[in-house]
């Protein structure tokens, strides 16, 4: 049997003093290396990070994918787990990762399901589960695809699935959702313009309506009660402002 492989856990942060501790506590017992790359936080994020690791780097924010790739470059272990500050590794997922490290594979990358937690409850419907994310991979085989928002990992090699969950406490409240929706919509519109896409006035009605019906009716968001209705409405709003920003940039 091969010796257990080492693993680096990389986390990017900005003003995450409320959520970072829970993230790091979920991995500190078994991570061989923890790398935190902070985007010049104005709160106690860096102080909290240094309680868990001396591998804390502060640098300006260049964009989601670029910051996460910078964190990957700092990792030194054969395996890497990339986390956001609002995510926690469940005990079941930690056990699966331990088995992979013990066997050194067999795949080169692994997707994990996320439990998205909104207002204290796991959202099981509306297309918000299993929300698989590719986060565990061999160092040098995985890299975040460069785009302004909704970055994802591309792995050169075989990819398999894990069953253990990431716990994802994404939005603090409605205000947090709205603030991020505006920011993400701007970035997404910029990406769309760069790709040569256009929006039409009809998109301002049809796309938001389609998102609401898709989440709340087709994918069973109504089964999550008032939370499901509110989230479907908020995501429809996000699609509306994303389409509006694209239309504004490309109308002639």
PDB file of C-alpha atoms in Angstrom:
ATOM      1  CA  UNK A   1       0.000   0.000   0.000  1.00  0.00           C
ATOM      2  CA  UNK A   2       1.321   3.438  -0.923  1.00  0.00           C
ATOM      3  CA  UNK A   3       1.997   6.011   1.785  1.00  0.00           C
ATOM      4  CA  UNK A   4      -0.724   8.563   2.464  1.00  0.00           C
ATOM      5  CA  UNK A   5      -0.381  11.534   0.145  1.00  0.00           C
ATOM      6  CA  UNK A   6      -0.250  15.050   1.545  1.00  0.00           C
ATOM      7  CA  UNK A   7      -2.991  17.578   0.846  1.00  0.00           C
ATOM      8  CA  UNK A   8      -3.078  21.372   0.709  1.00  0.00           C
ATOM      9  CA  UNK A   9      -6.358  23.170   1.380  1.00  0.00           C
ATOM     10  CA  UNK A  10      -6.518  26.580  -0.298  1.00  0.00           C
ATOM     11  CA  UNK A  11      -9.044  29.274   0.632  1.00  0.00           C
ATOM     12  CA  UNK A  12      -9.542  32.738  -0.860  1.00  0.00           C
ATOM     13  CA  UNK A  13     -11.075  35.430   1.345  1.00  0.00           C
ATOM     14  CA  UNK A  14     -12.233  39.014   1.583  1.00  0.00           C
ATOM     15  CA  UNK A  15     -14.011  40.321   4.688  1.00  0.00           C
ATOM     16  CA  UNK A  16     -15.022  36.851   5.883  1.00  0.00           C
ATOM     17  CA  UNK A  17     -14.511  37.169   9.643  1.00  0.00           C
ATOM     18  CA  UNK A  18     -18.012  35.800  10.309  1.00  0.00           C
ATOM     19  CA  UNK A  19     -17.584  32.558   8.357  1.00  0.00           C
ATOM     20  CA  UNK A  20     -13.893  31.759   7.962  1.00  0.00           C
ATOM     21  CA  UNK A  21     -13.378  30.151  11.383  1.00  0.00           C
ATOM     22  CA  UNK A  22     -15.982  27.444  10.757  1.00  0.00           C
ATOM     23  CA  UNK A  23     -14.405  26.708   7.377  1.00  0.00           C
ATOM     24  CA  UNK A  24     -10.895  26.300   8.791  1.00  0.00           C
ATOM     25  CA  UNK A  25     -12.068  24.341  11.831  1.00  0.00           C
ATOM     26  CA  UNK A  26     -13.564  21.761   9.470  1.00  0.00           C
ATOM     27  CA  UNK A  27     -10.164  20.967   7.896  1.00  0.00           C
ATOM     28  CA  UNK A  28      -7.441  21.860  10.384  1.00  0.00           C
ATOM     29  CA  UNK A  29      -7.295  18.377  11.966  1.00  0.00           C
ATOM     30  CA  UNK A  30      -6.267  16.633   8.732  1.00  0.00           C
ATOM     31  CA  UNK A  31      -5.003  19.209   6.230  1.00  0.00           C
ATOM     32  CA  UNK A  32      -1.223  19.008   5.834  1.00  0.00           C
ATOM     33  CA  UNK A  33      -1.063  22.585   4.599  1.00  0.00           C
ATOM     34  CA  UNK A  34      -3.572  25.440   4.709  1.00  0.00           C
ATOM     35  CA  UNK A  35      -3.077  28.352   2.315  1.00  0.00           C
ATOM     36  CA  UNK A  36      -5.244  31.460   2.688  1.00  0.00           C
ATOM     37  CA  UNK A  37      -5.063  34.180   0.038  1.00  0.00           C
ATOM     38  CA  UNK A  38      -6.812  37.315   1.231  1.00  0.00           C
ATOM     39  CA  UNK A  39      -7.905  40.244  -0.928  1.00  0.00           C
ATOM     40  CA  UNK A  40      -6.991  43.066   1.472  1.00  0.00           C
ATOM     41  CA  UNK A  41      -9.782  42.463   3.968  1.00  0.00           C
ATOM     42  CA  UNK A  42     -10.853  45.360   6.162  1.00  0.00           C
ATOM     43  CA  UNK A  43     -12.065  43.187   9.054  1.00  0.00           C
ATOM     44  CA  UNK A  44     -10.447  40.450  11.188  1.00  0.00           C
ATOM     45  CA  UNK A  45     -10.238  37.849   8.408  1.00  0.00           C
ATOM     46  CA  UNK A  46      -6.432  37.792   8.264  1.00  0.00           C
ATOM     47  CA  UNK A  47      -6.116  37.620  12.059  1.00  0.00           C
ATOM     48  CA  UNK A  48      -8.438  34.609  12.158  1.00  0.00           C
ATOM     49  CA  UNK A  49      -6.617  32.912   9.287  1.00  0.00           C
ATOM     50  CA  UNK A  50      -3.278  33.250  11.102  1.00  0.00           C
ATOM     51  CA  UNK A  51      -4.692  31.342  14.064  1.00  0.00           C
ATOM     52  CA  UNK A  52      -4.768  28.277  11.796  1.00  0.00           C
ATOM     53  CA  UNK A  53      -1.811  28.720   9.430  1.00  0.00           C
ATOM     54  CA  UNK A  54       1.264  30.806   8.735  1.00  0.00           C
ATOM     55  CA  UNK A  55       0.617  30.477   4.983  1.00  0.00           C
ATOM     56  CA  UNK A  56      -1.458  33.656   4.695  1.00  0.00           C
ATOM     57  CA  UNK A  57      -0.866  35.899   1.699  1.00  0.00           C
ATOM     58  CA  UNK A  58      -2.518  39.298   1.213  1.00  0.00           C
ATOM     59  CA  UNK A  59      -2.770  40.567  -2.353  1.00  0.00           C
ATOM     60  CA  UNK A  60      -5.112  42.780  -4.413  1.00  0.00           C
ATOM     61  CA  UNK A  61      -8.225  41.238  -5.929  1.00  0.00           C
ATOM     62  CA  UNK A  62      -7.640  40.374  -9.624  1.00  0.00           C
ATOM     63  CA  UNK A  63     -10.887  38.444 -10.165  1.00  0.00           C
ATOM     64  CA  UNK A  64     -12.300  35.136  -8.941  1.00  0.00           C
ATOM     65  CA  UNK A  65     -10.467  32.700 -11.192  1.00  0.00           C
ATOM     66  CA  UNK A  66      -7.180  34.602 -11.082  1.00  0.00           C
ATOM     67  CA  UNK A  67      -7.205  34.779  -7.267  1.00  0.00           C
ATOM     68  CA  UNK A  68      -7.996  31.093  -6.912  1.00  0.00           C
ATOM     69  CA  UNK A  69      -5.303  30.138  -9.413  1.00  0.00           C
ATOM     70  CA  UNK A  70      -2.840  32.282  -7.459  1.00  0.00           C
ATOM     71  CA  UNK A  71      -3.753  30.287  -4.351  1.00  0.00           C
ATOM     72  CA  UNK A  72      -3.189  27.028  -6.231  1.00  0.00           C
ATOM     73  CA  UNK A  73       0.303  28.193  -7.199  1.00  0.00           C
ATOM     74  CA  UNK A  74       1.175  28.503  -3.507  1.00  0.00           C
ATOM     75  CA  UNK A  75       0.135  24.935  -2.648  1.00  0.00           C
ATOM     76  CA  UNK A  76       2.977  22.432  -2.255  1.00  0.00           C
ATOM     77  CA  UNK A  77       1.200  19.104  -1.643  1.00  0.00           C
ATOM     78  CA  UNK A  78       0.418  16.465  -4.307  1.00  0.00           C
ATOM     79  CA  UNK A  79      -3.323  16.955  -3.726  1.00  0.00           C
ATOM     80  CA  UNK A  80      -5.320  20.187  -3.427  1.00  0.00           C
ATOM     81  CA  UNK A  81      -8.753  20.950  -2.015  1.00  0.00           C
ATOM     82  CA  UNK A  82     -10.096  24.375  -2.966  1.00  0.00           C
ATOM     83  CA  UNK A  83     -12.668  25.924  -0.631  1.00  0.00           C
ATOM     84  CA  UNK A  84     -14.561  29.174  -0.297  1.00  0.00           C
ATOM     85  CA  UNK A  85     -14.699  30.799   3.124  1.00  0.00           C
ATOM     86  CA  UNK A  86     -18.435  30.095   3.390  1.00  0.00           C
ATOM     87  CA  UNK A  87     -17.963  26.330   2.936  1.00  0.00           C
ATOM     88  CA  UNK A  88     -17.310  23.595   5.502  1.00  0.00           C
ATOM     89  CA  UNK A  89     -16.131  20.023   4.929  1.00  0.00           C
ATOM     90  CA  UNK A  90     -18.496  17.480   6.471  1.00  0.00           C
ATOM     91  CA  UNK A  91     -17.049  14.533   8.459  1.00  0.00           C
ATOM     92  CA  UNK A  92     -18.271  12.160   5.728  1.00  0.00           C
ATOM     93  CA  UNK A  93     -16.418  14.099   3.044  1.00  0.00           C
ATOM     94  CA  UNK A  94     -13.284  14.283   5.203  1.00  0.00           C
ATOM     95  CA  UNK A  95     -13.370  10.476   5.529  1.00  0.00           C
ATOM     96  CA  UNK A  96     -13.674  10.064   1.760  1.00  0.00           C
ATOM     97  CA  UNK A  97     -10.769  12.428   1.177  1.00  0.00           C
ATOM     98  CA  UNK A  98      -8.673  10.407   3.643  1.00  0.00           C
ATOM     99  CA  UNK A  99      -9.343   7.231   1.638  1.00  0.00           C
ATOM    100  CA  UNK A 100      -8.319   8.949  -1.592  1.00  0.00           C
ATOM    101  CA  UNK A 101      -5.105  10.226  -0.049  1.00  0.00           C
ATOM    102  CA  UNK A 102      -4.350   6.756   1.287  1.00  0.00           C
ATOM    103  CA  UNK A 103      -4.764   5.167  -2.143  1.00  0.00           C
ATOM    104  CA  UNK A 104      -3.408   8.162  -4.105  1.00  0.00           C
ATOM    105  CA  UNK A 105      -6.464   8.251  -6.332  1.00  0.00           C
ATOM    106  CA  UNK A 106      -7.496   6.495  -8.427  1.00  0.00           C
ATOM    107  CA  UNK A 107      -8.905   9.548 -10.280  1.00  0.00           C
ATOM    108  CA  UNK A 108      -7.188  12.882 -10.894  1.00  0.00           C
ATOM    109  CA  UNK A 109     -10.113  15.000  -9.735  1.00  0.00           C
ATOM    110  CA  UNK A 110     -13.331  14.597  -7.745  1.00  0.00           C
ATOM    111  CA  UNK A 111     -16.628  16.449  -7.673  1.00  0.00           C
ATOM    112  CA  UNK A 112     -18.448  16.891  -4.387  1.00  0.00           C
ATOM    113  CA  UNK A 113     -22.115  17.720  -3.710  1.00  0.00           C
ATOM    114  CA  UNK A 114     -22.952  20.897  -1.815  1.00  0.00           C
ATOM    115  CA  UNK A 115     -25.725  21.429   0.682  1.00  0.00           C
ATOM    116  CA  UNK A 116     -26.758  25.044   0.160  1.00  0.00           C
ATOM    117  CA  UNK A 117     -28.000  26.469   3.454  1.00  0.00           C
ATOM    118  CA  UNK A 118     -30.394  29.412   3.331  1.00  0.00           C
ATOM    119  CA  UNK A 119     -31.971  30.949   6.453  1.00  0.00           C
ATOM    120  CA  UNK A 120     -30.882  27.984   8.539  1.00  0.00           C
ATOM    121  CA  UNK A 121     -32.181  25.195   6.277  1.00  0.00           C
ATOM    122  CA  UNK A 122     -30.697  22.929   3.626  1.00  0.00           C
ATOM    123  CA  UNK A 123     -32.406  23.654   0.302  1.00  0.00           C
ATOM    124  CA  UNK A 124     -33.115  20.251  -1.272  1.00  0.00           C
ATOM    125  CA  UNK A 125     -35.065  21.413  -4.322  1.00  0.00           C
ATOM    126  CA  UNK A 126     -35.217  24.140  -6.942  1.00  0.00           C
ATOM    127  CA  UNK A 127     -32.070  22.904  -8.667  1.00  0.00           C
ATOM    128  CA  UNK A 128     -29.942  23.842  -5.655  1.00  0.00           C
ATOM    129  CA  UNK A 129     -28.979  20.256  -4.859  1.00  0.00           C
ATOM    130  CA  UNK A 130     -26.695  18.386  -5.395  1.00  0.00           C
ATOM    131  CA  UNK A 131     -24.909  21.423  -6.897  1.00  0.00           C
ATOM    132  CA  UNK A 132     -21.758  19.396  -7.626  1.00  0.00           C
ATOM    133  CA  UNK A 133     -18.442  21.234  -7.582  1.00  0.00           C
ATOM    134  CA  UNK A 134     -15.031  19.997  -8.713  1.00  0.00           C
ATOM    135  CA  UNK A 135     -12.826  20.913  -5.766  1.00  0.00           C
ATOM    136  CA  UNK A 136     -10.416  18.029  -5.048  1.00  0.00           C
ATOM    137  CA  UNK A 137      -7.675  17.297  -7.569  1.00  0.00           C
ATOM    138  CA  UNK A 138      -4.020  16.509  -8.068  1.00  0.00           C
ATOM    139  CA  UNK A 139      -1.829  19.591  -7.945  1.00  0.00           C
ATOM    140  CA  UNK A 140      -0.859  20.588 -11.452  1.00  0.00           C
ATOM    141  CA  UNK A 141      -3.827  18.787 -13.017  1.00  0.00           C
ATOM    142  CA  UNK A 142      -6.523  21.292 -12.076  1.00  0.00           C
ATOM    143  CA  UNK A 143      -6.933  24.982 -12.790  1.00  0.00           C
ATOM    144  CA  UNK A 144      -9.763  27.486 -12.604  1.00  0.00           C
ATOM    145  CA  UNK A 145     -11.103  28.567 -15.981  1.00  0.00           C
ATOM    146  CA  UNK A 146     -10.639  32.297 -16.431  1.00  0.00           C
ATOM    147  CA  UNK A 147     -13.949  34.142 -16.489  1.00  0.00           C
ATOM    148  CA  UNK A 148     -15.317  37.102 -14.576  1.00  0.00           C
ATOM    149  CA  UNK A 149     -17.813  35.141 -12.449  1.00  0.00           C
ATOM    150  CA  UNK A 150     -19.003  31.573 -11.774  1.00  0.00           C
ATOM    151  CA  UNK A 151     -15.478  30.215 -12.033  1.00  0.00           C
ATOM    152  CA  UNK A 152     -15.002  26.449 -12.243  1.00  0.00           C
ATOM    153  CA  UNK A 153     -12.136  23.955 -12.239  1.00  0.00           C
ATOM    154  CA  UNK A 154     -10.932  22.135 -15.321  1.00  0.00           C
ATOM    155  CA  UNK A 155      -8.982  18.929 -14.625  1.00  0.00           C
ATOM    156  CA  UNK A 156      -6.601  17.281 -17.057  1.00  0.00           C
ATOM    157  CA  UNK A 157      -7.421  13.629 -16.387  1.00  0.00           C
ATOM    158  CA  UNK A 158     -10.044  11.329 -14.986  1.00  0.00           C
ATOM    159  CA  UNK A 159     -12.798  12.808 -12.809  1.00  0.00           C
ATOM    160  CA  UNK A 160     -15.025  10.838 -10.417  1.00  0.00           C
ATOM    161  CA  UNK A 161     -17.724  11.660  -7.861  1.00  0.00           C
ATOM    162  CA  UNK A 162     -17.687  11.709  -4.081  1.00  0.00           C
ATOM    163  CA  UNK A 163     -20.753  11.410  -1.848  1.00  0.00           C
ATOM    164  CA  UNK A 164     -19.726  13.416   1.224  1.00  0.00           C
ATOM    165  CA  UNK A 165     -21.009  16.982   1.343  1.00  0.00           C
ATOM    166  CA  UNK A 166     -19.666  20.465   1.453  1.00  0.00           C
ATOM    167  CA  UNK A 167     -21.872  22.572   3.706  1.00  0.00           C
ATOM    168  CA  UNK A 168     -22.398  25.925   1.972  1.00  0.00           C
ATOM    169  CA  UNK A 169     -23.699  28.866   4.025  1.00  0.00           C
ATOM    170  CA  UNK A 170     -23.815  31.224   1.094  1.00  0.00           C
ATOM    171  CA  UNK A 171     -25.948  34.311   1.784  1.00  0.00           C
ATOM    172  CA  UNK A 172     -26.195  36.032   5.148  1.00  0.00           C
ATOM    173  CA  UNK A 173     -29.572  37.608   4.363  1.00  0.00           C
ATOM    174  CA  UNK A 174     -31.631  39.127   1.541  1.00  0.00           C
ATOM    175  CA  UNK A 175     -29.485  42.256   1.528  1.00  0.00           C
ATOM    176  CA  UNK A 176     -26.356  40.162   1.024  1.00  0.00           C
ATOM    177  CA  UNK A 177     -28.028  38.336  -1.870  1.00  0.00           C
ATOM    178  CA  UNK A 178     -29.060  41.595  -3.549  1.00  0.00           C
ATOM    179  CA  UNK A 179     -25.611  43.152  -3.174  1.00  0.00           C
ATOM    180  CA  UNK A 180     -23.888  40.123  -4.637  1.00  0.00           C
ATOM    181  CA  UNK A 181     -26.516  39.727  -7.353  1.00  0.00           C
ATOM    182  CA  UNK A 182     -25.716  43.217  -8.603  1.00  0.00           C
ATOM    183  CA  UNK A 183     -21.987  42.510  -8.578  1.00  0.00           C
ATOM    184  CA  UNK A 184     -22.297  39.104 -10.246  1.00  0.00           C
ATOM    185  CA  UNK A 185     -24.735  40.436 -12.861  1.00  0.00           C
ATOM    186  CA  UNK A 186     -22.246  43.119 -13.853  1.00  0.00           C
ATOM    187  CA  UNK A 187     -19.453  40.567 -14.214  1.00  0.00           C
ATOM    188  CA  UNK A 188     -21.670  38.133 -16.109  1.00  0.00           C
ATOM    189  CA  UNK A 189     -22.767  40.882 -18.500  1.00  0.00           C
ATOM    190  CA  UNK A 190     -19.121  41.786 -19.096  1.00  0.00           C
ATOM    191  CA  UNK A 191     -18.360  38.146 -19.917  1.00  0.00           C
ATOM    192  CA  UNK A 192     -21.314  38.012 -22.309  1.00  0.00           C
ATOM    193  CA  UNK A 193     -20.219  41.163 -24.121  1.00  0.00           C
ATOM    194  CA  UNK A 194     -16.699  39.772 -24.480  1.00  0.00           C
ATOM    195  CA  UNK A 195     -18.186  36.591 -25.974  1.00  0.00           C
ATOM    196  CA  UNK A 196     -20.189  38.598 -28.505  1.00  0.00           C
ATOM    197  CA  UNK A 197     -23.625  37.846 -27.030  1.00  0.00           C
ATOM    198  CA  UNK A 198     -26.523  40.289 -27.103  1.00  0.00           C
ATOM    199  CA  UNK A 199     -29.755  40.714 -25.177  1.00  0.00           C
ATOM    200  CA  UNK A 200     -33.122  41.846 -26.483  1.00  0.00           C
ATOM    201  CA  UNK A 201     -35.985  43.557 -24.713  1.00  0.00           C
ATOM    202  CA  UNK A 202     -37.893  40.258 -24.627  1.00  0.00           C
ATOM    203  CA  UNK A 203     -35.118  38.752 -22.528  1.00  0.00           C
ATOM    204  CA  UNK A 204     -36.052  41.140 -19.730  1.00  0.00           C
ATOM    205  CA  UNK A 205     -39.362  39.280 -19.357  1.00  0.00           C
ATOM    206  CA  UNK A 206     -38.847  35.764 -20.657  1.00  0.00           C
ATOM    207  CA  UNK A 207     -35.533  34.904 -19.011  1.00  0.00           C
ATOM    208  CA  UNK A 208     -36.494  35.964 -15.449  1.00  0.00           C
ATOM    209  CA  UNK A 209     -39.877  34.260 -15.808  1.00  0.00           C
ATOM    210  CA  UNK A 210     -38.199  31.117 -17.074  1.00  0.00           C
ATOM    211  CA  UNK A 211     -35.826  31.067 -14.105  1.00  0.00           C
ATOM    212  CA  UNK A 212     -38.665  31.469 -11.607  1.00  0.00           C
ATOM    213  CA  UNK A 213     -40.845  28.763 -13.192  1.00  0.00           C
ATOM    214  CA  UNK A 214     -37.869  26.465 -13.620  1.00  0.00           C
ATOM    215  CA  UNK A 215     -36.777  26.744  -9.988  1.00  0.00           C
ATOM    216  CA  UNK A 216     -40.124  26.968  -8.236  1.00  0.00           C
ATOM    217  CA  UNK A 217     -42.318  24.679 -10.362  1.00  0.00           C
ATOM    218  CA  UNK A 218     -40.267  22.406 -12.631  1.00  0.00           C
ATOM    219  CA  UNK A 219     -37.520  21.654 -10.096  1.00  0.00           C
ATOM    220  CA  UNK A 220     -39.798  21.570  -7.084  1.00  0.00           C
ATOM    221  CA  UNK A 221     -38.705  24.683  -5.232  1.00  0.00           C
ATOM    222  CA  UNK A 222     -42.227  24.909  -3.795  1.00  0.00           C
ATOM    223  CA  UNK A 223     -41.361  21.869  -1.668  1.00  0.00           C
ATOM    224  CA  UNK A 224     -38.972  24.090   0.306  1.00  0.00           C
ATOM    225  CA  UNK A 225     -41.854  26.298   1.457  1.00  0.00           C
ATOM    226  CA  UNK A 226     -41.457  30.050   1.733  1.00  0.00           C
ATOM    227  CA  UNK A 227     -37.689  29.735   1.368  1.00  0.00           C
ATOM    228  CA  UNK A 228     -38.161  28.089  -2.012  1.00  0.00           C
ATOM    229  CA  UNK A 229     -40.498  30.848  -3.180  1.00  0.00           C
ATOM    230  CA  UNK A 230     -38.207  33.605  -1.970  1.00  0.00           C
ATOM    231  CA  UNK A 231     -35.115  32.070  -3.551  1.00  0.00           C
ATOM    232  CA  UNK A 232     -36.847  31.485  -6.886  1.00  0.00           C
ATOM    233  CA  UNK A 233     -37.924  35.137  -6.834  1.00  0.00           C
ATOM    234  CA  UNK A 234     -34.438  36.355  -5.948  1.00  0.00           C
ATOM    235  CA  UNK A 235     -32.769  34.262  -8.643  1.00  0.00           C
ATOM    236  CA  UNK A 236     -35.318  35.551 -11.168  1.00  0.00           C
ATOM    237  CA  UNK A 237     -34.376  39.082 -10.106  1.00  0.00           C
ATOM    238  CA  UNK A 238     -30.701  38.237 -10.673  1.00  0.00           C
ATOM    239  CA  UNK A 239     -31.482  37.035 -14.208  1.00  0.00           C
ATOM    240  CA  UNK A 240     -33.466  40.227 -14.817  1.00  0.00           C
ATOM    241  CA  UNK A 241     -30.651  42.593 -13.883  1.00  0.00           C
ATOM    242  CA  UNK A 242     -28.081  40.428 -15.696  1.00  0.00           C
ATOM    243  CA  UNK A 243     -30.175  40.644 -18.890  1.00  0.00           C
ATOM    244  CA  UNK A 244     -30.786  44.358 -18.342  1.00  0.00           C
ATOM    245  CA  UNK A 245     -27.090  45.092 -17.954  1.00  0.00           C
ATOM    246  CA  UNK A 246     -26.277  43.117 -21.102  1.00  0.00           C
ATOM    247  CA  UNK A 247     -29.080  44.846 -23.025  1.00  0.00           C
ATOM    248  CA  UNK A 248     -27.849  48.229 -21.848  1.00  0.00           C
ATOM    249  CA  UNK A 249     -24.311  47.468 -23.050  1.00  0.00           C
ATOM    250  CA  UNK A 250     -25.277  46.128 -26.481  1.00  0.00           C
ATOM    251  CA  UNK A 251     -28.383  48.035 -27.576  1.00  0.00           C
ATOM    252  CA  UNK A 252     -28.011  50.109 -30.720  1.00  0.00           C
TER     253      UNK A 252
END
